[in-house]
Short mmCIF file of C-alpha atoms in Angstrom, two decimals:
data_model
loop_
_atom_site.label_atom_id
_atom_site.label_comp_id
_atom_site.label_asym_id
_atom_site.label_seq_id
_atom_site.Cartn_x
_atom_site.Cartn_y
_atom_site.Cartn_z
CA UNK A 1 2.99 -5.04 40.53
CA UNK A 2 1.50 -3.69 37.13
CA UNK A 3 4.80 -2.24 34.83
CA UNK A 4 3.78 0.69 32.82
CA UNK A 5 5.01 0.99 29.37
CA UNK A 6 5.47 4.67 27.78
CA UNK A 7 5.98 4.80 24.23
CA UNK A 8 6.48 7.32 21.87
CA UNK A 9 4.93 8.19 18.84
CA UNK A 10 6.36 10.42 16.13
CA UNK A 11 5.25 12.50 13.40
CA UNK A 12 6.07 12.25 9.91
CA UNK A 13 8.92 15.26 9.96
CA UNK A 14 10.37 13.52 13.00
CA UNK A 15 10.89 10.34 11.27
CA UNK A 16 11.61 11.70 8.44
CA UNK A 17 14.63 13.55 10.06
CA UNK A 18 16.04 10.17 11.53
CA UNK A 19 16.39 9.34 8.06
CA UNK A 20 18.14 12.06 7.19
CA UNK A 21 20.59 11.65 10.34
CA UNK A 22 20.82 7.84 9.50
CA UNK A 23 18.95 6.65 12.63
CA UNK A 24 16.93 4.49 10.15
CA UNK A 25 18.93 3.20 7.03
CA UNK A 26 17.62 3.33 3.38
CA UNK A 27 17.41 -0.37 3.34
CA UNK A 28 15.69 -0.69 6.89
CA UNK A 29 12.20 -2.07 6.19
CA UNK A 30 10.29 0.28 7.97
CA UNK A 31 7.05 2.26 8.24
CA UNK A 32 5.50 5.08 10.09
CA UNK A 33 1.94 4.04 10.65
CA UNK A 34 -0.08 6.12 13.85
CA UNK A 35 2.54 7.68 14.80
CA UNK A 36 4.26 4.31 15.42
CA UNK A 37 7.33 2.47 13.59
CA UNK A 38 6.46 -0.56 12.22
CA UNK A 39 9.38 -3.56 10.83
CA UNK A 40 7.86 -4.94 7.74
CA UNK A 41 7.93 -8.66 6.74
CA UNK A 42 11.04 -9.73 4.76
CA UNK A 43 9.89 -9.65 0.90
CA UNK A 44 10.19 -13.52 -0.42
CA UNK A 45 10.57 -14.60 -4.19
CA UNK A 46 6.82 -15.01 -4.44
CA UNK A 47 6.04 -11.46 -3.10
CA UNK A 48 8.22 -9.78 -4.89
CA UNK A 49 7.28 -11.45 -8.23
CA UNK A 50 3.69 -10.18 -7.38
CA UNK A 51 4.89 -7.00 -7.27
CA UNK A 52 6.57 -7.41 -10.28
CA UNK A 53 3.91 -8.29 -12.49
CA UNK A 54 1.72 -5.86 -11.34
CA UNK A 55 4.13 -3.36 -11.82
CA UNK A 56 4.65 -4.88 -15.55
CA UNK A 57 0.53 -4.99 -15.76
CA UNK A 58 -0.11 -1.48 -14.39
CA UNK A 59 2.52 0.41 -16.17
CA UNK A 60 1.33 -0.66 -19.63
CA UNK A 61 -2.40 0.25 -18.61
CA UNK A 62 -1.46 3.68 -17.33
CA UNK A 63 1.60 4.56 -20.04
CA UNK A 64 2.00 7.88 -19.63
CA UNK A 65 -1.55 9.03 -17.94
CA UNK A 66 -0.76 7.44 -14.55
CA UNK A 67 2.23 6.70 -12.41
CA UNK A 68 2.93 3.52 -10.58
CA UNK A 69 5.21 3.49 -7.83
CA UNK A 70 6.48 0.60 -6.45
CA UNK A 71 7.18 0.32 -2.53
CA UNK A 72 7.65 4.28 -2.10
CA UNK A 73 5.98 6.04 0.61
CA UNK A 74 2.84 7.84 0.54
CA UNK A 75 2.01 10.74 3.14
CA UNK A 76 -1.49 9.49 4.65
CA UNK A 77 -1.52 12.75 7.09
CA UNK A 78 0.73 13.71 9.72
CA UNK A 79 1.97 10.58 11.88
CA UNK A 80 1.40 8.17 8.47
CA UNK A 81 3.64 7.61 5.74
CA UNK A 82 3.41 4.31 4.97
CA UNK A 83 5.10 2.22 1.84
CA UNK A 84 2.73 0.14 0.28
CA UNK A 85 3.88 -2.38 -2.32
CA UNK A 86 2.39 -0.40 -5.17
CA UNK A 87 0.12 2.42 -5.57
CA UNK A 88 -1.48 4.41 -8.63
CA UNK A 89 -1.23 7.74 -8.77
CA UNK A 90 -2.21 10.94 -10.79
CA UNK A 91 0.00 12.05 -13.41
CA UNK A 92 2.20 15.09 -12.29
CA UNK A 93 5.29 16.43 -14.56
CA UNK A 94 7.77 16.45 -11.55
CA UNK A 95 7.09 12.99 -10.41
CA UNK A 96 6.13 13.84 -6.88
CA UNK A 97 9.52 15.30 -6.39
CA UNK A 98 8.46 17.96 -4.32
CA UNK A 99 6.26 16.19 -2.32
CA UNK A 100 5.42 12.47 -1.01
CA UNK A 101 1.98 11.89 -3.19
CA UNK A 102 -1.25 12.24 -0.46
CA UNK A 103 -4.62 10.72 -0.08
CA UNK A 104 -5.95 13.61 -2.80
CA UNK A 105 -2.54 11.99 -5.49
CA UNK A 106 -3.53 8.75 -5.18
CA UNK A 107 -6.01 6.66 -6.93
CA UNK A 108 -5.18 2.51 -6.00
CA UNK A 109 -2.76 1.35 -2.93
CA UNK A 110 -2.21 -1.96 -3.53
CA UNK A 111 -0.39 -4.34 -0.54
CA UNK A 112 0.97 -7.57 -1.00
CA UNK A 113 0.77 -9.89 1.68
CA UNK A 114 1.72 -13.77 2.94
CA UNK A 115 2.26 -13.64 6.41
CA UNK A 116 1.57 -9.89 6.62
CA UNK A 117 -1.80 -10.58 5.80
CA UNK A 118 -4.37 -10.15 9.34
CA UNK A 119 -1.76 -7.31 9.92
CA UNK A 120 -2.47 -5.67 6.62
CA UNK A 121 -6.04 -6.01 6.73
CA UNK A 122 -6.58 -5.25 10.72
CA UNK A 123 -4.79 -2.31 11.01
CA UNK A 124 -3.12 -0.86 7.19
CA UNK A 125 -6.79 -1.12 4.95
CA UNK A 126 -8.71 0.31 8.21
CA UNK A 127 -5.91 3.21 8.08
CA UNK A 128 -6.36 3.78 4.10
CA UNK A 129 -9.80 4.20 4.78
CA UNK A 130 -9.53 6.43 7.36
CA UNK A 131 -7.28 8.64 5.46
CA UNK A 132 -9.89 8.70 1.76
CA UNK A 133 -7.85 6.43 -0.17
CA UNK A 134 -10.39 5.67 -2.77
CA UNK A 135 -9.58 1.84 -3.65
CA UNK A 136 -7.21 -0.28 -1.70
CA UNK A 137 -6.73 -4.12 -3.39
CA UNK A 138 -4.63 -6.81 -0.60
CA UNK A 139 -3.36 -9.64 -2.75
CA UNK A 140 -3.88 -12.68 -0.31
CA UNK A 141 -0.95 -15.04 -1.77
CA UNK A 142 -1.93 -17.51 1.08
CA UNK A 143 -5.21 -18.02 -0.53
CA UNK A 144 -4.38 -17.00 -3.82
CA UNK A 145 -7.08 -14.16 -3.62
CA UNK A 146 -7.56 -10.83 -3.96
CA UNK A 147 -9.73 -8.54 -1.62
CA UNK A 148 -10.82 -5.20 -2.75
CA UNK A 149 -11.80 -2.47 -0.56
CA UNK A 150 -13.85 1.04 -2.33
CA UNK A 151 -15.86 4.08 -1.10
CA UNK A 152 -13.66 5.04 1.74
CA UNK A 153 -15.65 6.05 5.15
CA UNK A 154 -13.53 7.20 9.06
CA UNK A 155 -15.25 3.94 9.85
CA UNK A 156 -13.95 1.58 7.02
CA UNK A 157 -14.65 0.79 3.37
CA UNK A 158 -17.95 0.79 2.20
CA UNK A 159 -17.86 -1.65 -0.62
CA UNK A 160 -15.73 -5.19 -0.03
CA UNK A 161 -15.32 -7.67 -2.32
CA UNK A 162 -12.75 -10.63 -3.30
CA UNK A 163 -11.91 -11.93 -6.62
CA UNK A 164 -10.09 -15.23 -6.97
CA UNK A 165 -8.09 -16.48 -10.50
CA UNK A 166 -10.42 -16.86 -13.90
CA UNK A 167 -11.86 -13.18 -12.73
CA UNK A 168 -10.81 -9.87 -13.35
CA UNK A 169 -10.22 -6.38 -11.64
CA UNK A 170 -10.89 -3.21 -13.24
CA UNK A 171 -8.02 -0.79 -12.79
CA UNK A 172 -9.60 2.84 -10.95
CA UNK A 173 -8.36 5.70 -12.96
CA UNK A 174 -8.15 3.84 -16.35
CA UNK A 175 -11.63 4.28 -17.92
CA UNK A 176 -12.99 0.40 -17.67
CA UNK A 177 -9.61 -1.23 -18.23
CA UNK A 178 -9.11 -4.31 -16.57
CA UNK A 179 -5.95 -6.89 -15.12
CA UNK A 180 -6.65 -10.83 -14.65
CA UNK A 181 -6.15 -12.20 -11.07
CA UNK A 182 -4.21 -14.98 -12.67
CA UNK A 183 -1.82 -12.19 -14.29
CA UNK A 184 -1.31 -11.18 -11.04
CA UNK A 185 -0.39 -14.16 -8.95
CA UNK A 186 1.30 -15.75 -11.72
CA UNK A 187 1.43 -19.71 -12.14
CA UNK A 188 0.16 -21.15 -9.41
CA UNK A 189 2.87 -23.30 -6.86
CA UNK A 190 3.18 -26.33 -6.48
CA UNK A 191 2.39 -27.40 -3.37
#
């Protein structure tokens, strides 16, 4: 005998309203993606250093032309809001108070992944694309790689690359400036 499974998928004002009644807690490592919620990986030491460098690295690029935001959520459309670890966006006075920033806001989503990794690149960069994020990087720290993912199509990014440490990454939105991969992952671990 076959079970059938029924699930549920929610929009982006429906989540966002079991927030506001506490169904899901601030600190609950969540994320609306398809109209399903998703439990994110647990961030280790070596993740979140990641994402603290490149917060350091971005923020001093973009001073005051650029926001970064780190692990906020961006509206993708209306059963989306995902919170990547970092993303670029266009400078507005009010700081997106008004309004999650949206595809049309944002100009880098970066995600940081170890064991997050087939997930983020199966399903999240497929998603991005879908939605016109213009550049998407996923910082591998498995391999100690970076993949980079430009020219957004329904079906996927056009242009693909992957940059390992010794090369750099110019920084969309920032008129040819450019971050090292090794600033990024930091000294390497011993292993």
């Amino acid at each position: 005998m076959a079970v059938e499974i029924s699930r549920r998928h929610f929009t982006v004002e429906e989540y966002d309203k079991m927030g506001e009644a506490g169904i899901l807690a601030e600190d609950d490592r969540v994320e609306l993606i398809d109209g399903e919620i998703i439990e994110m990986s647990p961030i280790g030491s070596h993740h979140a250093a990641c994402v603290t460098r490149l917060n350091m690295l971005l923020t001093r690029l973009a001073d005051h032309n650029l926001i970064v935001t780190v692990q906020n959520p961006i509206r993708l459309n209306d059963d989306s809001e995902p919170q990547p670890d970092l993303a670029l966006l266009k400078f507005r006075t009010d700081f997106y108070s008004d309004q999650l920033p949206t595809p049309s806001d944002i100009l880098l989503v970066v995600e940081v992944a170890d064991s997050s990794i087939e997930y983020d690149r199966m399903f999240k960069v497929p998603r991005y694309a879908r939605d016109g994020i213009p550049e998407v990087w996923l910082v591998d720290l498995s391999r100690d790689t970076i993949e980079g993912y430009s020219r957004p199509l329904t079906a996927g990014y056009q242009v693909t690359w992957q940059k390992k440490r010794g090369d750099a990454l110019i920084v969309p939105g920032l008129s040819g400036a450019s971050v090292l991969v090794t600033d990024i992952l930091g000294a390497t671990v011993a292993g």
